[in-house]
mmCIF file of C-alpha atoms in Angstrom:
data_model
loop_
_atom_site.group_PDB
_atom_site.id
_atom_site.type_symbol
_atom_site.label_atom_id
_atom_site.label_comp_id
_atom_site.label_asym_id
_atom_site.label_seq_id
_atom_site.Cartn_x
_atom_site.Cartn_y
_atom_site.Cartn_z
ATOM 1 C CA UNK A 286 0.000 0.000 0.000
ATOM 2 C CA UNK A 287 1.439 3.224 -1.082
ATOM 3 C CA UNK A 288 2.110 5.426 1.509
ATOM 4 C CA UNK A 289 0.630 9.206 0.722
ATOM 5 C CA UNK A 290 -1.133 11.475 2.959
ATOM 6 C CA UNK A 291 -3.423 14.112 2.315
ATOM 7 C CA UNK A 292 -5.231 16.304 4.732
ATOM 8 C CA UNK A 293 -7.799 17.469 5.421
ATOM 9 C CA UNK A 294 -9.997 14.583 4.074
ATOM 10 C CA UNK A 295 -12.834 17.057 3.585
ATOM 11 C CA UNK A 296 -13.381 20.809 3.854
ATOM 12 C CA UNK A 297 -16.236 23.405 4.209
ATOM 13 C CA UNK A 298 -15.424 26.833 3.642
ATOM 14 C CA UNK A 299 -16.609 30.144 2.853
ATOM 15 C CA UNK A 300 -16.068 32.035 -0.346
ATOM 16 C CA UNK A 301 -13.092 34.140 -0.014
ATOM 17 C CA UNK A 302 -11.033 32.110 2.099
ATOM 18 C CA UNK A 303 -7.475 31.055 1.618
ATOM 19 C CA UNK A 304 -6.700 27.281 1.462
ATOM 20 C CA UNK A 305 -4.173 25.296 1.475
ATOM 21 C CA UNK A 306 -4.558 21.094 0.808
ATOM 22 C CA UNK A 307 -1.527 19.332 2.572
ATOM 23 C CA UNK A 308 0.178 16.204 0.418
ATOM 24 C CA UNK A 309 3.098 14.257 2.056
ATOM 25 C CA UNK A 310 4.642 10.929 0.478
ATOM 26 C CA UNK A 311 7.298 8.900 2.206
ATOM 27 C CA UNK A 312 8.424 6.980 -0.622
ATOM 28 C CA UNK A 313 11.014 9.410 -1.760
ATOM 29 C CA UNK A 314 9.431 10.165 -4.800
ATOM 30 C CA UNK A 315 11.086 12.744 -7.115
ATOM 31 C CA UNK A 316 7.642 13.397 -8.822
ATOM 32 C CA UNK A 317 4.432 14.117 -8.000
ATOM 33 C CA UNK A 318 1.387 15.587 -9.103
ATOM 34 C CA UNK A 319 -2.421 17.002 -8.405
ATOM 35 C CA UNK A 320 -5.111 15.984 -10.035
ATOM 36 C CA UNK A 321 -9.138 17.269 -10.037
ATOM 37 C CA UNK A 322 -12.198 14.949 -10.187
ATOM 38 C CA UNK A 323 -15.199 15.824 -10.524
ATOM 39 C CA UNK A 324 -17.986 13.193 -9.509
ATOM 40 C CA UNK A 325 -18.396 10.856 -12.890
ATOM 41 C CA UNK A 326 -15.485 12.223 -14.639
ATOM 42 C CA UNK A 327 -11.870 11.855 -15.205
ATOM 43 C CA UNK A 328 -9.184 12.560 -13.467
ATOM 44 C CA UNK A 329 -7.578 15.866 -14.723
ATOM 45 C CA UNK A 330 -4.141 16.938 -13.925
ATOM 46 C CA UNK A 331 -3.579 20.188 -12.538
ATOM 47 C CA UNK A 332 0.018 20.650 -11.443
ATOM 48 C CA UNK A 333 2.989 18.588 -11.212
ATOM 49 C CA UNK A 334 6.324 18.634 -10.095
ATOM 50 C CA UNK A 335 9.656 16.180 -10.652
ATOM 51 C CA UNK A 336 11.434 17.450 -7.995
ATOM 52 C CA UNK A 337 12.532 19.952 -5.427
ATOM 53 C CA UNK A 338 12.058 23.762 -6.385
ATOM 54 C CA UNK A 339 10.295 22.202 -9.829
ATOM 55 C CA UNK A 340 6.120 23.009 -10.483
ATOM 56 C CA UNK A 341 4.670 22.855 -13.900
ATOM 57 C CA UNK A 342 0.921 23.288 -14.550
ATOM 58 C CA UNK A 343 -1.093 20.701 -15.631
ATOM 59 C CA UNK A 344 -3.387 20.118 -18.695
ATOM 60 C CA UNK A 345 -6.236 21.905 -16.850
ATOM 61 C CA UNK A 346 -6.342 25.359 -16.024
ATOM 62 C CA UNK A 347 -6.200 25.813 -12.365
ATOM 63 C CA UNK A 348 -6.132 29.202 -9.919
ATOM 64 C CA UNK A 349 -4.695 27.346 -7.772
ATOM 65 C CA UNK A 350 -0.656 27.455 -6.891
ATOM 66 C CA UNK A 351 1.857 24.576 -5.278
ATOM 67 C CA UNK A 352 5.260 24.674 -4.124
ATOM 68 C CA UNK A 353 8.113 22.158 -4.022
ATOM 69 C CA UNK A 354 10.294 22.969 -0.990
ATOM 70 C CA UNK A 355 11.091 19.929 0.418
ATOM 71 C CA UNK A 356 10.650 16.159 -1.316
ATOM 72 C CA UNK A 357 7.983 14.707 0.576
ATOM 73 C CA UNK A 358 5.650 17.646 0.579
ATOM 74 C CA UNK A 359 3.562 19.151 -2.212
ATOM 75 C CA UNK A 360 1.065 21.423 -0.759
ATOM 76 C CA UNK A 361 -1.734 23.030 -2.811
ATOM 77 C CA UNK A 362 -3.131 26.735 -2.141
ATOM 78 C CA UNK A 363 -6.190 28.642 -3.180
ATOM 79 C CA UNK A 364 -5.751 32.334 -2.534
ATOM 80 C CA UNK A 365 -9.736 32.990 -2.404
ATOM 81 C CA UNK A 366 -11.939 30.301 -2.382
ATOM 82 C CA UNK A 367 -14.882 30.000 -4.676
ATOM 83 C CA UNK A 368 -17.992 27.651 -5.166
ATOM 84 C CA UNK A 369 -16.439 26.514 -8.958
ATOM 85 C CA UNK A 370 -13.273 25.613 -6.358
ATOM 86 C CA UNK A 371 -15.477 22.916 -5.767
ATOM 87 C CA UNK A 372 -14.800 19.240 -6.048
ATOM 88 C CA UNK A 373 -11.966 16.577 -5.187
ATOM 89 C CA UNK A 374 -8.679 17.159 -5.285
ATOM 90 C CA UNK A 375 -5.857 14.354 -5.778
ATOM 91 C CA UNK A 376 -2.710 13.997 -4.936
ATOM 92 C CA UNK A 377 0.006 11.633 -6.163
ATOM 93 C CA UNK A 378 3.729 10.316 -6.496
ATOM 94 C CA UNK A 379 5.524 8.015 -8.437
ATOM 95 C CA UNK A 380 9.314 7.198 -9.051
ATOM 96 C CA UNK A 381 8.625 5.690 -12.542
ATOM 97 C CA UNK A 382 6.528 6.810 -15.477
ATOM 98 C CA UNK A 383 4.026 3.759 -15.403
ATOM 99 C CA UNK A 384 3.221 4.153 -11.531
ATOM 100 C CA UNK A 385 1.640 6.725 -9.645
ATOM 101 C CA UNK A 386 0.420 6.145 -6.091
ATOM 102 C CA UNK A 387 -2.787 8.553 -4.914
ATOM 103 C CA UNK A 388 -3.627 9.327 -1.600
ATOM 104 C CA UNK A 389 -6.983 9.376 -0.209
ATOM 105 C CA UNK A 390 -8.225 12.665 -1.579
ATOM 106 C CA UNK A 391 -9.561 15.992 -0.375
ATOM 107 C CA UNK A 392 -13.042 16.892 -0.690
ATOM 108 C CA UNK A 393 -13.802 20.444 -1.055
ATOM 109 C CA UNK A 394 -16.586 22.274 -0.823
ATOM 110 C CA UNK A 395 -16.791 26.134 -0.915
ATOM 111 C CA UNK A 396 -20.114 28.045 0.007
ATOM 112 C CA UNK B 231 -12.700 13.404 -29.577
ATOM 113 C CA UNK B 232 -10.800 12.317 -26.335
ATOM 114 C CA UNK B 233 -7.454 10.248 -26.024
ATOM 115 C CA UNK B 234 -9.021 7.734 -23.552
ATOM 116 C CA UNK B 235 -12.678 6.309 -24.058
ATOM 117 C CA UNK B 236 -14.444 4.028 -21.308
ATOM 118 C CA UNK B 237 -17.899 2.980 -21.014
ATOM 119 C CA UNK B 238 -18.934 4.878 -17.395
ATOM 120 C CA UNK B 239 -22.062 1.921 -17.267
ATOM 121 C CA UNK B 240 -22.489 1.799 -14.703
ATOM 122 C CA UNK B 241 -22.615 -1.891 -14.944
ATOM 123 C CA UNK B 242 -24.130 -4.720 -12.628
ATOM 124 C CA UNK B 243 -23.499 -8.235 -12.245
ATOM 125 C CA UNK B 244 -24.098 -11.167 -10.033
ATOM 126 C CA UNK B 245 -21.462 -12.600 -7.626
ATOM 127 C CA UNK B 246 -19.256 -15.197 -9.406
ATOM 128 C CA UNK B 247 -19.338 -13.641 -12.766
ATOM 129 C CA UNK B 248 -17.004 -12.608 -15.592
ATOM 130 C CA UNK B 249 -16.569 -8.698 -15.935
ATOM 131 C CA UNK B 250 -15.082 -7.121 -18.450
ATOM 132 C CA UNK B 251 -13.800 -3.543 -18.664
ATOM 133 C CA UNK B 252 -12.802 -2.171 -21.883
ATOM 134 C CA UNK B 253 -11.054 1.381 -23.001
ATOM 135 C CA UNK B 254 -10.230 2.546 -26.505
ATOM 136 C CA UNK B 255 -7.778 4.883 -27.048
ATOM 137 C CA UNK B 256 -6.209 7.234 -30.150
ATOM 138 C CA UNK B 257 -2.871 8.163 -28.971
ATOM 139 C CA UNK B 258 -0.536 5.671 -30.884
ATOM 140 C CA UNK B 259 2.608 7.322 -28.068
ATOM 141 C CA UNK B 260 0.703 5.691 -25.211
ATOM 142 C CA UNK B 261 3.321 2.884 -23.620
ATOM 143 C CA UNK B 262 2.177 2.069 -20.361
ATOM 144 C CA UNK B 263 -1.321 0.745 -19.285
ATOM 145 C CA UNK B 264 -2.908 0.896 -15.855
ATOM 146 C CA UNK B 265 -5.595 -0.241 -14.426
ATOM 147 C CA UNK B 266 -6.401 1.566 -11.053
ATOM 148 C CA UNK B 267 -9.398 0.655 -8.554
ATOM 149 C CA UNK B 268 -11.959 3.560 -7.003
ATOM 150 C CA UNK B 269 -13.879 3.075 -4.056
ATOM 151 C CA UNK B 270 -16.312 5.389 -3.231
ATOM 152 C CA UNK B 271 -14.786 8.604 -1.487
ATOM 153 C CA UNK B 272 -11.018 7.418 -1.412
ATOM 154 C CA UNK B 273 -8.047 7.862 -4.318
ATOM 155 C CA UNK B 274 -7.287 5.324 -7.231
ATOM 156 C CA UNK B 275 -5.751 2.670 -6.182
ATOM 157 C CA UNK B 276 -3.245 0.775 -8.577
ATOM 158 C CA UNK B 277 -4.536 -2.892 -10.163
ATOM 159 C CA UNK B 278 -2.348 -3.445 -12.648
ATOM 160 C CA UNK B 279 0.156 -2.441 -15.595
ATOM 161 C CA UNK B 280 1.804 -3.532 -18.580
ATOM 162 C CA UNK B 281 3.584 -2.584 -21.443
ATOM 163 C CA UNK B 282 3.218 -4.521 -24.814
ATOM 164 C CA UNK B 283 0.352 -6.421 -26.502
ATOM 165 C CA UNK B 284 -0.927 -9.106 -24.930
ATOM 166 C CA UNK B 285 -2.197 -10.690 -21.548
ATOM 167 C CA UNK B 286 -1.388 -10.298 -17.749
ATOM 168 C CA UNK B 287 -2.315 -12.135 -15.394
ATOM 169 C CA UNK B 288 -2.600 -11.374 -11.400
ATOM 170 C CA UNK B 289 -5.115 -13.445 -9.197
ATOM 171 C CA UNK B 290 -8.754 -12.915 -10.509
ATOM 172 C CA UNK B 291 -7.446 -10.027 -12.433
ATOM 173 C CA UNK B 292 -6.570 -10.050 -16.365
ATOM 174 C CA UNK B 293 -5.158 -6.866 -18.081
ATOM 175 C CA UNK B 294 -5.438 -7.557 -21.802
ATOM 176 C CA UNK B 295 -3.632 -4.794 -24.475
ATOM 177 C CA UNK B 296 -4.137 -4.885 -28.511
ATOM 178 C CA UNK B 297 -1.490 -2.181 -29.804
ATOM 179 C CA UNK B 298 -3.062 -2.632 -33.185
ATOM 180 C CA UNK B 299 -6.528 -2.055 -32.565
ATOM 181 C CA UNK B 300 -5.498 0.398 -29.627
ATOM 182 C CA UNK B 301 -7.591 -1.439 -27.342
ATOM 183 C CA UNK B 302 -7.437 -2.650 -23.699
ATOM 184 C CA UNK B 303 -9.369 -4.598 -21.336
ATOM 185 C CA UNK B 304 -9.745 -5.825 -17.304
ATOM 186 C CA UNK B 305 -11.497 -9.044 -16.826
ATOM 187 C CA UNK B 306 -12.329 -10.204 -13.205
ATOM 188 C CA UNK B 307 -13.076 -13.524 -12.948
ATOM 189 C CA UNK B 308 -15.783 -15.001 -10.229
ATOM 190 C CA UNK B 309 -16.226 -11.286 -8.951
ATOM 191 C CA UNK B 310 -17.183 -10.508 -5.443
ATOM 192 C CA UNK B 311 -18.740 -7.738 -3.708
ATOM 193 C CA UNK B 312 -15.985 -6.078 -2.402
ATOM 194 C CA UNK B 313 -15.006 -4.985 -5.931
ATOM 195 C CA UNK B 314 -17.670 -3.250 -6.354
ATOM 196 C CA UNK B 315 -15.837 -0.171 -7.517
ATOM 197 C CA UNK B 316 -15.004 2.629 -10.220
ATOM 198 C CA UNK B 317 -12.525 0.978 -12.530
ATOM 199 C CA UNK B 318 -10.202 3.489 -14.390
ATOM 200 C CA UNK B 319 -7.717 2.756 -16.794
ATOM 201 C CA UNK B 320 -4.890 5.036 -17.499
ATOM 202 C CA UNK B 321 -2.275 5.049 -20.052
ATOM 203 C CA UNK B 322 1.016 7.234 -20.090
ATOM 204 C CA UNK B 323 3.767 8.156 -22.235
ATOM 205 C CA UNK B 324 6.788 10.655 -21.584
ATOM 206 C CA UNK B 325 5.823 14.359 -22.463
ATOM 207 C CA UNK B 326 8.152 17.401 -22.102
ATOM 208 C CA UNK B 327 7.367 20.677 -20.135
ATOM 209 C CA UNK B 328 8.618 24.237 -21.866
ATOM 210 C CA UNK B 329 12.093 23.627 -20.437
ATOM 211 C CA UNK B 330 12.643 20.138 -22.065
ATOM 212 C CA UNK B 331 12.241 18.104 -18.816
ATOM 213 C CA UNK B 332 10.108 15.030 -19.416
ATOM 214 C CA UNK B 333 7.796 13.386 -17.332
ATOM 215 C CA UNK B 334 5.091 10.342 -17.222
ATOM 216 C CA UNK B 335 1.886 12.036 -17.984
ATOM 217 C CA UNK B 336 -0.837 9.625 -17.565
ATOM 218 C CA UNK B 337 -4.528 10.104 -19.151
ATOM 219 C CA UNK B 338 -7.562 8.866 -17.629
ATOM 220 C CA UNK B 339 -10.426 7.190 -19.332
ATOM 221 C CA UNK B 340 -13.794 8.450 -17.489
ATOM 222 C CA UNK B 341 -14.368 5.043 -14.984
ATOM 223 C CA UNK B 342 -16.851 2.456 -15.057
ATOM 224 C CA UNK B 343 -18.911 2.199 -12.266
ATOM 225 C CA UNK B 344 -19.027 -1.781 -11.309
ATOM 226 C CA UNK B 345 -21.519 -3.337 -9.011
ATOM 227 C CA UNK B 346 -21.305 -6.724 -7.872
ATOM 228 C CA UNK B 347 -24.442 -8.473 -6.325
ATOM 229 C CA UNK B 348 -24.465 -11.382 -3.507
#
């Protein structure tokens, strides 16, 4: 079982609020990467990063922003939290291109 | 058109019976093929992957790949409840970011939701 944490597991928050989704892997993983799902649809990538000091967006267009600072974090921040912020957000590591390993998810919900 | 195709179903069966998941895909780059597990309200988890044409095998699990027709399938034989599940399948190939740096990029077909019956 892969070991990846993400906290919290779900979230209720106001519009306008600042967020920040916490992601920690203990695998040593040089990449890894945050994905969006929305309920019946595909996973869709969001950010990513292959190392420390590295973040690329992803294929989806996110207002979101990450950082790299150490190799077993990869947090996630929203500046101002809105209801389209809504939805589940997935986080993920892998040491080789055919393997990623998600955590549990974060559930978001912004009123 | 999208790079990954699955049938969402969702899709139910009795205990004990043959299920098979299929995807269809355009991307002739793709080289790896996952198959990855969703319960409901946790993250994919990780079935199985392969490389080249042809059949793997793991327990009641069989990943299945046709290069040619760009096809791929899971089959779970004499299926329980407890997979009752969102299968995904994912496929991956190297890509390059603006600086040069490559990376596995993986690209998820939409799940099918399985139920299994007792």
């Amino acid at each position: 079982e892969a070991d990846i944490y993400q906290t919290p597991r779900y979230l209720v928050i106001g519009t306008g609020k600042k967020i920040t989704l916490e992601c920690s892997q203990t695998m040593g993983h040089d990449k890894m990467y945050w994905y969006q799902q929305d309920p019946g649809m595909e996973l869709h990538l969001i950010h990513y990063s292959y190392g420390v000091n590295s973040t690329e967006k992803g294929d989806l267009s996110s207002e979101s922003t990450v950082s790299r600072i150490r190799t077993e974090h990869f947090p996630l921040t929203l500046e101002s939290a809105r209801p389209s912020h809504t939805s589940q957000y997935l986080c993920a590591s892998s040491a080789h291109q055919e393997t990623q390993y998600f955590g549990p998810g974060t559930r978001l919900l912004v009123l | 058109q999208k790079e990954v195709e699955q049938d969402p179903g969702p899709l139910s069966v009795p205990e004990g019976a043959i299920v098979s998941l299929n995807c269809t895909y355009s991307n002739s780059a793709f080289q790896y093929f996952m198959w990855y597990r969703q319960y409901s309200r946790k993250g994919p988890e990780l079935l199985m992957y392969t490389y080249s044409s042809g059949n793997k095998e793991d327990g009641r699990f069989t990943a299945q790949v046709d290069k040619s027709s760009k096809y791929i399938s899971l089959f779970i034989r004499d299926s329980q409840p407890s997979d009752s599940a969102t299968y995904l399948c994912a496929m991956s190939l190297i890509a390059a970011n603006a600086g040069g740096t490559s990376y596995g990029k993986l690209t998820f077909g939409q799940g099918t939701i399985l139920t299994v019956h007792p």
